[in-house]
Coordinates of C-alpha atoms in Angstrom, one line a residue:
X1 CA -14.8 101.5 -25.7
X2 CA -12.5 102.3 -27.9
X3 CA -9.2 103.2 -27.9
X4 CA -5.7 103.4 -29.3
X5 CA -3.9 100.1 -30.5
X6 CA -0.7 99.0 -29.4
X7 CA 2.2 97.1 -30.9
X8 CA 3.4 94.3 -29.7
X9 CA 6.9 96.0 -29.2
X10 CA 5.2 99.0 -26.9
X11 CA 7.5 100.6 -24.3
X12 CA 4.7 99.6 -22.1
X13 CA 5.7 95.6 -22.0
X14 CA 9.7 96.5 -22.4
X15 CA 10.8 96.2 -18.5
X16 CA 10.8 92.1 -18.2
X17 CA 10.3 92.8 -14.5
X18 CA 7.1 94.5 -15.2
X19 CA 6.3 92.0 -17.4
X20 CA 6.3 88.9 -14.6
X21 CA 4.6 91.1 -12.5
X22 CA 1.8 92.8 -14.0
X23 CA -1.4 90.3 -13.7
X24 CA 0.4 88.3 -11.1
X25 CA -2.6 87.4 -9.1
X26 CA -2.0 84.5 -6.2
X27 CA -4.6 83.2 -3.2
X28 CA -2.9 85.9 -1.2
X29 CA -3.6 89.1 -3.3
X30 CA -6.4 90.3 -5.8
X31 CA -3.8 92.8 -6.6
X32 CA -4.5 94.8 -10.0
X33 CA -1.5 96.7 -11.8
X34 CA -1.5 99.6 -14.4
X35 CA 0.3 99.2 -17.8
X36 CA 3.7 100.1 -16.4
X37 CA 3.6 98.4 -13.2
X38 CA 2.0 100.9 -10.6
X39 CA -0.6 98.7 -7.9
X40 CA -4.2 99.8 -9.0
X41 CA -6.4 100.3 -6.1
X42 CA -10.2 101.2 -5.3
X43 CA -10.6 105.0 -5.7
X44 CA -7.5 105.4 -7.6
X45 CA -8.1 107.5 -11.2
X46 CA -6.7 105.5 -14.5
X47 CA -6.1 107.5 -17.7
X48 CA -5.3 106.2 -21.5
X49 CA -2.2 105.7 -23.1
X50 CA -0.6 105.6 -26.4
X51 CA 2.3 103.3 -27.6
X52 CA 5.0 105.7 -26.4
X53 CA 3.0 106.4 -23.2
X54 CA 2.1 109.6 -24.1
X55 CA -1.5 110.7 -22.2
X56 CA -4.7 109.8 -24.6
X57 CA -7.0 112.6 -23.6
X58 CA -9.9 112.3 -25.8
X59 CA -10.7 108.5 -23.3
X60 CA -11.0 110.8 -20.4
X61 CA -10.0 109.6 -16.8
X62 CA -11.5 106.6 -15.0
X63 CA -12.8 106.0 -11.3
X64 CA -11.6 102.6 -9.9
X65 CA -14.5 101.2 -8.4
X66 CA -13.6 98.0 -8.1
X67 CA -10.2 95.5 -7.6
X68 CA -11.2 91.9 -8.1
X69 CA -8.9 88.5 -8.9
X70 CA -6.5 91.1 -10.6
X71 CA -9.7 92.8 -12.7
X72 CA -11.0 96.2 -12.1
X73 CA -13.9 98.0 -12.9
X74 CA -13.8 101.6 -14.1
X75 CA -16.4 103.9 -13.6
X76 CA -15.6 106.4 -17.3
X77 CA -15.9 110.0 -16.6
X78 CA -16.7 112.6 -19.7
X79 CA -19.7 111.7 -22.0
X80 CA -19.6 108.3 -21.7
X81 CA -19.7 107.6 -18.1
X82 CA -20.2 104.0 -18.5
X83 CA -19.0 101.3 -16.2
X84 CA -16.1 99.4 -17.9
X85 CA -14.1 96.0 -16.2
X86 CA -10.5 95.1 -17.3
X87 CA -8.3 92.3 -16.9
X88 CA -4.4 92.7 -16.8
X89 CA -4.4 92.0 -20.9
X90 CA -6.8 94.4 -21.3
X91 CA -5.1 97.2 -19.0
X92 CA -2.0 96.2 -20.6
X93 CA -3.7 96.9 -24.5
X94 CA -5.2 100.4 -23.4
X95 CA -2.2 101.1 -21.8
X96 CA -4.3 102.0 -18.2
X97 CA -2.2 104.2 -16.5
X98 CA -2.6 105.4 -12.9
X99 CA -3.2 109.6 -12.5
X100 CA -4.1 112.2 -9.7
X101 CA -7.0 114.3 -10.6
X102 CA -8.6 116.7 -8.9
X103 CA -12.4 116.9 -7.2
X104 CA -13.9 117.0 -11.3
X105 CA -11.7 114.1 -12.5
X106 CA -9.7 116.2 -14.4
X107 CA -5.8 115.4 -14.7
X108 CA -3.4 117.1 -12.1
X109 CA -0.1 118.2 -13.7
X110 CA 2.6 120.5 -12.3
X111 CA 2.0 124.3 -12.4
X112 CA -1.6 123.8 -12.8
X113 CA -3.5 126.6 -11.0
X114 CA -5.9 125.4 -8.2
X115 CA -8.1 126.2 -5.5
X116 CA -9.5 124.3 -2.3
X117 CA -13.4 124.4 -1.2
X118 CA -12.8 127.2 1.1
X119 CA -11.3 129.6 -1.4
X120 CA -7.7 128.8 -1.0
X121 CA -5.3 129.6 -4.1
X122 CA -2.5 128.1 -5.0
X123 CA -0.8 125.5 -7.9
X124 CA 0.5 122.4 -8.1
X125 CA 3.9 121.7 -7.3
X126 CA 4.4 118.4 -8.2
X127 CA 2.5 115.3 -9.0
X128 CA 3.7 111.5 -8.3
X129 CA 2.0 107.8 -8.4
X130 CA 0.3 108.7 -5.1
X131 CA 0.2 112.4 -4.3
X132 CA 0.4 115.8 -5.9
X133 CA 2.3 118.4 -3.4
X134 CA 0.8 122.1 -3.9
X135 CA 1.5 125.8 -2.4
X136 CA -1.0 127.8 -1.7
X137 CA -1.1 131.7 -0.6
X138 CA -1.8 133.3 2.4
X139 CA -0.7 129.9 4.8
X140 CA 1.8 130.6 6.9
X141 CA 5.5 130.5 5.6
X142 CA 6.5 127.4 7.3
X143 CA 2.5 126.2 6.6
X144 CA 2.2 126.9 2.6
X145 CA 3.2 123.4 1.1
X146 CA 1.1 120.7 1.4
X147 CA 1.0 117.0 -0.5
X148 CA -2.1 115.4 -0.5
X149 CA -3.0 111.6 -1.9
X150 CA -6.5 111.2 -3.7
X151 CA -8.9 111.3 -0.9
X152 CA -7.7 114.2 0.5
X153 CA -8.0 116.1 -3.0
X154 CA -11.3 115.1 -3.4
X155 CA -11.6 115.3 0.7
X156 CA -10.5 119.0 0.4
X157 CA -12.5 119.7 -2.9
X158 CA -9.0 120.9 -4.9
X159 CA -9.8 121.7 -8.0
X160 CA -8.2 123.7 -11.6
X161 CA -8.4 127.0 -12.0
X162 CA -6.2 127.2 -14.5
X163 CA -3.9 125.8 -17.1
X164 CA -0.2 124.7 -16.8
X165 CA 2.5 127.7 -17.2
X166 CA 3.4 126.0 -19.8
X167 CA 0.2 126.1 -20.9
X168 CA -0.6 129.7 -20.4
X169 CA -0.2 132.8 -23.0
X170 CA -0.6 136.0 -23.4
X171 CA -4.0 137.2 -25.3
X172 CA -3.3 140.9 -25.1
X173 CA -0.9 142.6 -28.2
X174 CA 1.0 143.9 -24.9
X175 CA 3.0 141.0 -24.2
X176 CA 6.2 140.5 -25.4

């Protein structure tokens, strides 16, 4: 696999607090953390880093599969699709950092548009370490947002159907 080097100085390793606990592993807990601290668990989605932290998507995302004596074992989606373990050094170098995706593995972000398996429109609100919230149409008022942590994503089959706002733009002379 290859990937993006990191300096020593990375804003990755800068937090001493993160820096005692990431790889902390006792008889207690085979507990697994991304690059900036966030608990790694099976079925969570990882996703490259660069030195400032910025998203590296040319590695794809990555299917936990498997938390062991603070290693895990990615399952690589895209061309590769190879099976991939880590320990905290190596997670730490790649900067592994924890994501939401939808039921393709592709990245959640805010203002994304998406749909659920039965048709249901609507865009991405927000995204955290553990759940994205969305709004979709047509719900009742009181009934339209929703958050939803990875297995209900993929449980729902939420998926992009569309860029970011951000992301979107005009391919018509008409706009202004």
């Amino acid at each position: 696999l290859l990937g993006p080097s990191l300096p020593l100085a990375s804003p990755l390793l800068a937090s001493p607090l993160r820096a005692l606990t990431m790889g902390a592993v006792n008889c207690s807990s085979a507990a697994a953390y991304d690059a900036y601290g966030g608990r790694l668990e099976e079925g969570c989605w990882v996703e490259c880093t660069d030195s400032r932290g910025a998203s590296e998507p040319s590695q794809g995302a990555a299917r936990i599969v498997r938390v062991f004596d603070g290693m895990i074992t990615l399952k690589w989606s895209g061309w590769t699709g190879r099976t991939t373990s880590y320990n905290q050094d190596e997670i730490r170098s790649w900067g592994l950092r924890k994501i939401l995706v939808d039921k393709d593995g592709n990245k959640l972000k805010a203002d994304q548009l998406v749909e659920t398996r039965e048709g249901l429109e609507g865009f991405v609100r927000s995204v955290d370490e553990w759940t994205a919230s969305f709004t979709f149409a047509g719900r009742d008022y009181h009934d339209r947002n929703r958050t939803y942590q990875q297995g209900e994503i993929e449980q729902y089959g939420i998926r992009i159907t569309g860029p970011t706002r951000r992301d979107r733009k005009c391919t018509n002379v008409a706009c202004p």
